[in-house]
Coordinates of C-alpha atoms in Angstrom, one line a residue:
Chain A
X1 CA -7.5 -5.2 -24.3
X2 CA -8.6 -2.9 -21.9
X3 CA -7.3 -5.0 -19.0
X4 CA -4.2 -5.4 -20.7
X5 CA -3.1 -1.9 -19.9
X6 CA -3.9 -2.4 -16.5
X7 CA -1.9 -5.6 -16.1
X8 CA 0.6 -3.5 -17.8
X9 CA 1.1 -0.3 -15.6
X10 CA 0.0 -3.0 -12.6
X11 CA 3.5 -5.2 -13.4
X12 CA 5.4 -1.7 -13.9
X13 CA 4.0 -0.7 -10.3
X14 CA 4.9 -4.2 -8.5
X15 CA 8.4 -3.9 -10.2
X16 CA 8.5 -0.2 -9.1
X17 CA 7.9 -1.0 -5.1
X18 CA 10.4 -3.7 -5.4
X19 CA 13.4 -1.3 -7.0
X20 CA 12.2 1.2 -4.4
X21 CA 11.9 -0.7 -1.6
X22 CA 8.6 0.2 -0.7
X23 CA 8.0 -3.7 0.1
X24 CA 10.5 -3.7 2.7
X25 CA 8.9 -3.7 6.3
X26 CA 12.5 -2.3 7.6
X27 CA 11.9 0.4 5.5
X28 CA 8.2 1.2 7.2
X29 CA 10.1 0.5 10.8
X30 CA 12.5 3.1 9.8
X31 CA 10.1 5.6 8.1
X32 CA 7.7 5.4 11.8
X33 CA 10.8 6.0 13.6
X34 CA 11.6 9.4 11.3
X35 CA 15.6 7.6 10.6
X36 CA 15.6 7.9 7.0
X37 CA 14.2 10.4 4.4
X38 CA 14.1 7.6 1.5
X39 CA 10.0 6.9 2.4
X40 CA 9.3 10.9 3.0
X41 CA 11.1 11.2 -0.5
X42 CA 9.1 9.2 -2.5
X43 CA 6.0 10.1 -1.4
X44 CA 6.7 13.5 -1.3
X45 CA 8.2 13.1 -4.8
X46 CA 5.0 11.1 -5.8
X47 CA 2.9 13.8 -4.0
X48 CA 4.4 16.8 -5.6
X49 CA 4.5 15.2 -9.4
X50 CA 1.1 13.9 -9.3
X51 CA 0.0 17.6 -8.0
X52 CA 1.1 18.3 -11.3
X53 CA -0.6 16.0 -13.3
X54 CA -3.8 16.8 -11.4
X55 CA -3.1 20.5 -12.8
X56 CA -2.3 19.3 -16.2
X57 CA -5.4 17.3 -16.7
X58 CA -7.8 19.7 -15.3
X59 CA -6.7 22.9 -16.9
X60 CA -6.0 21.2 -20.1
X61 CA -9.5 19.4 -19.6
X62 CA -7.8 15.9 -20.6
X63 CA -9.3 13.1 -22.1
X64 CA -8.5 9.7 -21.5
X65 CA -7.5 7.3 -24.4
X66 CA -10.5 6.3 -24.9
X67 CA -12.3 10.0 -25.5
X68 CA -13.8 10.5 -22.0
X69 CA -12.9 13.8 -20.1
X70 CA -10.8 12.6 -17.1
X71 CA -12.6 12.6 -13.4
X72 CA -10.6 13.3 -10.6
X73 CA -12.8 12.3 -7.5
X74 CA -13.7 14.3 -4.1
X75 CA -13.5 12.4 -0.5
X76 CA -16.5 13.0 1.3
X77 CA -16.0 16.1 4.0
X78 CA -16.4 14.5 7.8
X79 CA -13.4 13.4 9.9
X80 CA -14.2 10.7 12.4
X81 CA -13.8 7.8 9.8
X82 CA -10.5 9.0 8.3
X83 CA -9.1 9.5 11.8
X84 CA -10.1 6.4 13.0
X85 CA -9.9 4.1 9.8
X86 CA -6.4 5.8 9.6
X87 CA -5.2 4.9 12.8
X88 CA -6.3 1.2 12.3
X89 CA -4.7 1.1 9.0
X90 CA -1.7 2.7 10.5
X91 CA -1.5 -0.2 12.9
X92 CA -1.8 -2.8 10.5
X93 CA 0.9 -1.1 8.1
X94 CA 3.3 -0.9 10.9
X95 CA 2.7 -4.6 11.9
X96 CA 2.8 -6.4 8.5
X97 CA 5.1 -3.8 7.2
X98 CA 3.0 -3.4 3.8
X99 CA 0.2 -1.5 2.9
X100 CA -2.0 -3.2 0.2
X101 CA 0.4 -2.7 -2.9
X102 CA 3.3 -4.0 -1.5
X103 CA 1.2 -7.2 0.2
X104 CA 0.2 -7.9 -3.2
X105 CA 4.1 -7.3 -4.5
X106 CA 5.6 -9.5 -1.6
X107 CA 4.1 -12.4 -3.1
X108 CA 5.5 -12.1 -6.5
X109 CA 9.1 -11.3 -4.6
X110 CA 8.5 -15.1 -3.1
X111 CA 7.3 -13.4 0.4
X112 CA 4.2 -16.3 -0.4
X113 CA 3.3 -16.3 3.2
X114 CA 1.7 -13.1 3.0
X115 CA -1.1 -14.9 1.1
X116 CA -2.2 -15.1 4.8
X117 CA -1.9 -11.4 5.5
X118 CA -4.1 -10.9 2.1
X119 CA -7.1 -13.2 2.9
X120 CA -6.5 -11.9 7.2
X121 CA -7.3 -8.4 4.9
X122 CA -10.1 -9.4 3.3
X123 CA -11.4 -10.5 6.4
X124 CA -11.1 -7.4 7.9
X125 CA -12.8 -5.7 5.1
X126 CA -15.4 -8.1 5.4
X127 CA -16.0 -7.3 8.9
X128 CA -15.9 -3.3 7.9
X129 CA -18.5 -3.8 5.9
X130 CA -20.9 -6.0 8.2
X131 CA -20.5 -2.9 11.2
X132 CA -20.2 -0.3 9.0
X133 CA -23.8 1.7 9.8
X134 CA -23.0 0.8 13.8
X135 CA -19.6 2.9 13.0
X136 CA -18.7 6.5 13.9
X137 CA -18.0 8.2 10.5
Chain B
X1 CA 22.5 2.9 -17.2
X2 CA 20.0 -0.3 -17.9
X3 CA 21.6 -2.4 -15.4
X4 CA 21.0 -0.1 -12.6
X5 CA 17.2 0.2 -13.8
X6 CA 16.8 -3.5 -13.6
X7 CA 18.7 -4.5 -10.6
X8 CA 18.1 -1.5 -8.3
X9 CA 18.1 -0.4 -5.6
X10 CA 16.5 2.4 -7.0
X11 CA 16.7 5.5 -4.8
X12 CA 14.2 8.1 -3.4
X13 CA 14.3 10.4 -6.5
X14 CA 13.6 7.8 -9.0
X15 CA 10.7 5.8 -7.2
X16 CA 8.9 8.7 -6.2
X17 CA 8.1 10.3 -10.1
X18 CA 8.0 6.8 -11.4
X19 CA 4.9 6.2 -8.8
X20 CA 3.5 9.4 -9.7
X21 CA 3.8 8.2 -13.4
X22 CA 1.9 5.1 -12.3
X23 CA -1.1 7.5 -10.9
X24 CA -1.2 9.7 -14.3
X25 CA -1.1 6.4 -16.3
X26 CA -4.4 5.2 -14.7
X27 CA -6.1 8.7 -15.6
X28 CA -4.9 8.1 -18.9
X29 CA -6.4 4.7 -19.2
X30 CA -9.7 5.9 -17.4
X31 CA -9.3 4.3 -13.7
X32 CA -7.5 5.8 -10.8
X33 CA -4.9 4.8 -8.5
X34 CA -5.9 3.5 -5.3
X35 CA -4.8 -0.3 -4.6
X36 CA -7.5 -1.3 -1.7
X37 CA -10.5 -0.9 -3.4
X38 CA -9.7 -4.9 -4.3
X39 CA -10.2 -5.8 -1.2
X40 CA -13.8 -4.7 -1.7
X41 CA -14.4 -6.0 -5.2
X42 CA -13.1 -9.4 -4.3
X43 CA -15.4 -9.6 -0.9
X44 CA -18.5 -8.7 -3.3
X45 CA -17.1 -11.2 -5.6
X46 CA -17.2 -14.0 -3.7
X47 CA -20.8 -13.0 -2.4
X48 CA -20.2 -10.7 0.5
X49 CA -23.5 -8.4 -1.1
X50 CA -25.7 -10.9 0.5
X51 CA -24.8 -10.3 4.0
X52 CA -24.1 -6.6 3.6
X53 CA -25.0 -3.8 1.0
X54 CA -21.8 -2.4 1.4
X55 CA -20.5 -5.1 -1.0
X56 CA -23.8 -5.2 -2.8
X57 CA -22.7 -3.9 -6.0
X58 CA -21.7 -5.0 -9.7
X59 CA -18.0 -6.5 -9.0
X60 CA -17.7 -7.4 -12.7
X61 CA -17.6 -3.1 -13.4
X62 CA -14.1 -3.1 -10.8
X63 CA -12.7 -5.9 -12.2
X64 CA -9.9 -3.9 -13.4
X65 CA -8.6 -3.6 -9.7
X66 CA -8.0 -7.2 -9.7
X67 CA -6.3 -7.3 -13.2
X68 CA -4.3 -4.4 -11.5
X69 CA -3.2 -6.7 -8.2
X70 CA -2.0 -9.5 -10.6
X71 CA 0.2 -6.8 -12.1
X72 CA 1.2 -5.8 -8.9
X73 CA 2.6 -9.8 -8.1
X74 CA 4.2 -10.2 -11.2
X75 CA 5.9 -7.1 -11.2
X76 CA 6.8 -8.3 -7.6
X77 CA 8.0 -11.3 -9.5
X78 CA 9.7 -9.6 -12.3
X79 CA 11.4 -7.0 -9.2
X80 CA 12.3 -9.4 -6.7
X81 CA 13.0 -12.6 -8.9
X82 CA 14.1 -12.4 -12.1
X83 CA 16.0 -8.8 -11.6
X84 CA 16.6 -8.9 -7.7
X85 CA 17.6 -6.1 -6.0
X86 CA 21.6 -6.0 -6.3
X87 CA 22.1 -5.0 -2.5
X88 CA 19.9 -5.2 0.9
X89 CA 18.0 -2.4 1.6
X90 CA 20.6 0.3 3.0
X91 CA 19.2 1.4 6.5
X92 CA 20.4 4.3 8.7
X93 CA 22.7 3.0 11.5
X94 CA 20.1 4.3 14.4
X95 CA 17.5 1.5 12.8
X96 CA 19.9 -1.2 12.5
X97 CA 21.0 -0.9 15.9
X98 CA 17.2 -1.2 16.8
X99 CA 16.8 -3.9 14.9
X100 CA 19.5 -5.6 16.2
X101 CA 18.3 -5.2 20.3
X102 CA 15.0 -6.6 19.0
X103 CA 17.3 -9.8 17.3
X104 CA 16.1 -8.7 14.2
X105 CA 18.7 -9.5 11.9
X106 CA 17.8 -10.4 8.3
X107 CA 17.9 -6.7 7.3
X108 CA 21.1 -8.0 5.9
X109 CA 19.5 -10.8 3.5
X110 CA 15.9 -9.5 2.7
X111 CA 13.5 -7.0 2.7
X112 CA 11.3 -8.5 5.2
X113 CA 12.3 -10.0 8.5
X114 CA 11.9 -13.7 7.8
X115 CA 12.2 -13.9 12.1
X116 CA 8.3 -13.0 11.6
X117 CA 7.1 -13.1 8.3
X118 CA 7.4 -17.3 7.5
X119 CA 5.5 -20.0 7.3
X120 CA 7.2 -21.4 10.5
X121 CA 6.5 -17.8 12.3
X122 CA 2.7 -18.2 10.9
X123 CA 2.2 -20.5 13.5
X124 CA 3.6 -18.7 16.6
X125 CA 2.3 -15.7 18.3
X126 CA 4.6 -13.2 16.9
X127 CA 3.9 -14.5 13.5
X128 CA 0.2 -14.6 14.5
X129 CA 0.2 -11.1 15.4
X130 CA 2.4 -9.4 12.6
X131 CA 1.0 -11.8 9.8
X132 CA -3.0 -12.1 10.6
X133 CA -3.4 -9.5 13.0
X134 CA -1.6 -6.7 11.2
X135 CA -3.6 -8.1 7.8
X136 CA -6.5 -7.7 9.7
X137 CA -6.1 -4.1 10.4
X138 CA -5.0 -2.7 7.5
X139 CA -8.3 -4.2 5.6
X140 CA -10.4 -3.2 8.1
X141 CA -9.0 0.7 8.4
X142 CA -8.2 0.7 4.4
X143 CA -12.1 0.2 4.4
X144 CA -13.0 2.5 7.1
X145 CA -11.1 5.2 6.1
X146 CA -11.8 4.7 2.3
X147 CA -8.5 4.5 1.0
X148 CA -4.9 3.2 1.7
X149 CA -1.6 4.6 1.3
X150 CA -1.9 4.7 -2.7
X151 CA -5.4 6.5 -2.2
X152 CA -5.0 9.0 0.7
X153 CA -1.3 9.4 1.3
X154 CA -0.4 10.2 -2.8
X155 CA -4.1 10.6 -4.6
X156 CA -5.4 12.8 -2.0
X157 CA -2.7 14.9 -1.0
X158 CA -2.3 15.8 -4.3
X159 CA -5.6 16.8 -4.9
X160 CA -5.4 18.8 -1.8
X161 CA -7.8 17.2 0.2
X162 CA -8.3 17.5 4.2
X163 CA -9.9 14.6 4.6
X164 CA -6.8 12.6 3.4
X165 CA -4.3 14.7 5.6
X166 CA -6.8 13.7 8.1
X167 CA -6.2 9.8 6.6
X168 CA -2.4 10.3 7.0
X169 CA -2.3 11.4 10.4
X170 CA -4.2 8.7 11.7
X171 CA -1.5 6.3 9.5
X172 CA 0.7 7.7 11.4
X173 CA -0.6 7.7 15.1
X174 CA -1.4 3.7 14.6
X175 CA 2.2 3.3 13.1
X176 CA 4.2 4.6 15.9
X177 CA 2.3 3.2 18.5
X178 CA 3.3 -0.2 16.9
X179 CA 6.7 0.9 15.9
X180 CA 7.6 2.5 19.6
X181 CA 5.1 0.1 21.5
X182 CA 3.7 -2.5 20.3
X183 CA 6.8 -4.1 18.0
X184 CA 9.1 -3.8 21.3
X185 CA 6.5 -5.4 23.4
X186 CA 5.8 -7.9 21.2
X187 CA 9.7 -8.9 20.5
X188 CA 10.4 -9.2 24.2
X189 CA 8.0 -11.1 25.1

């Protein structure tokens, strides 16, 4: 039951990249080249609203459907990894045009070849987490 | 009104709230948005916590992740195949002209170019380097920088925090050096 919801907002998502064309890489080529505002909008947009919702739940002190008070989690405070784990990530999100969500959309679009870019990412996960302690952070 | 919905293209001021609906419902269902922690649950699921205690954890507790990424496929499926976009993505004349010095031209057909991203291209170099390369990297720096685009660039800059700015800047130094660089490079070769 539970991970019926999640299947549920997770189809609404997928369906949600396509309309927007958040999937497309020649929307990512454009948004690194600064040529359109449609990618600036929507996660701006997405940015602003969910700024919102953060203020909503925590001054109302929400509770999720099931009764527990909602947790909105802290990153940790250092630099050096989300510098440098962002500039990898940046590379690879320029290169297959996708970052995880849309990978995962692309297949059901028919884009089945990027199977091969999702087990190429688990790979490099893998590998993150062999190194990891021999890693600046 | 419902047609539009369904076929799309939808544009900025749509997507955008309907994402940050996406990122209250998960709140609301007790989980949070953030799409690459799957890549971690499915490396501990298939055993990765005996080689590293990184993935050394109880995968069957983020599940949900998973359930979430078959979502995300068939509302790919649901987008993309039975309600397909109506039009191809509408660029800005500057990109398509790009596009077109780098022979790029299936902007015209499909959201992807299928010049790089097919089963044909898989086994060239291009297709090497855009397909398992580019993979590579964004698993690897998801990882490293402990979160993806869903995580840092909406979860974190809306809760303020510097340490996804910091996230997002780095996104975007490794982007344009592929976008101005490498992709050019690459396409001449």
């Amino acid at each position: 039951m539970k991970n019926l919801r999640l299947l549920i907002i997770g189809i609404a998502f997928g369906f949600i990249l396509t309309k927007g064309e958040v999937i497309s890489w020649f929307r990512i080529y454009e948004m690194f080249r600064f040529e359109s505002f449609h990618m600036y909008g929507i996660i701006g947009s997405a940015v602003i609203l969910s700024f919102i919702f953060n203020q909503l739940m925590k001054r109302t002190k929400m509770k999720d459907i099931d009764g527990k008070p909602i947790n909105i989690p802290t990153f940790y405070s250092g630099t050096k990894r989300y510098l440098i784990g962002g500039i990898f990530f940046g590379l690879g999100w320029a290169l297959t045009g996708a970052c995880p969500g849309p990978m995962y959309t692309l297949i059901g679009n028919g884009a089945v070849v990027i199977v091969v870019a999702v087990i190429s990412a688990l790979l490099g996960a893998f590998v993150y987490g062999l190194t990891q302690k021999k890693l600046p952070h | 009104m419902i047609q539009d919905l369904l076929y799309g293209p939808w544009p900025w001021y749509y997507t955008g709230p309907a994402i940050a609906l996406v990122y209250f419902a998960l709140y609301l269902v007790g989980r949070r948005f953030g799409v690459s922690g799957t890549l971690k649950t499915t490396c501990s699921m298939l055993g990765a916590g005996k080689v590293s205690e990184y993935f050394n954890f109880n995968w069957r507790d983020e599940i949900w992740n998973l359930v979430f990424a078959v979502g995300l496929v068939l509302g790919g499926y649901l987008g993309g195949i039975t309600f397909p976009n109506e039009v191809p993505v509408d660029l800005s004349a500057s990109t398509i002209s790009s596009l077109e010095g780098l022979g790029l031209t299936s902007y015209t057909e499909t959201m992807i170019p299928t010049e790089l991203f097919s089963w044909e291209a898989l086994f060239t170099l291009k297709g090497l380097i855009f397909i398992v390369v580019g993979g590579f990297f964004v698993g690897f720096g998801a990882r490293y920088a402990d979160g993806c685009t869903s995580g840092h660039a909406i979860s974190g800059l809306a809760n303020l925090e510097f340490s996804s700015l910091v996230a997002v800047v780095g996104f975007f130094i490794g982007g344009m050096i592929v976008t101005y660089f490498v992709v050019p490079f690459i396409l001449t070769l």
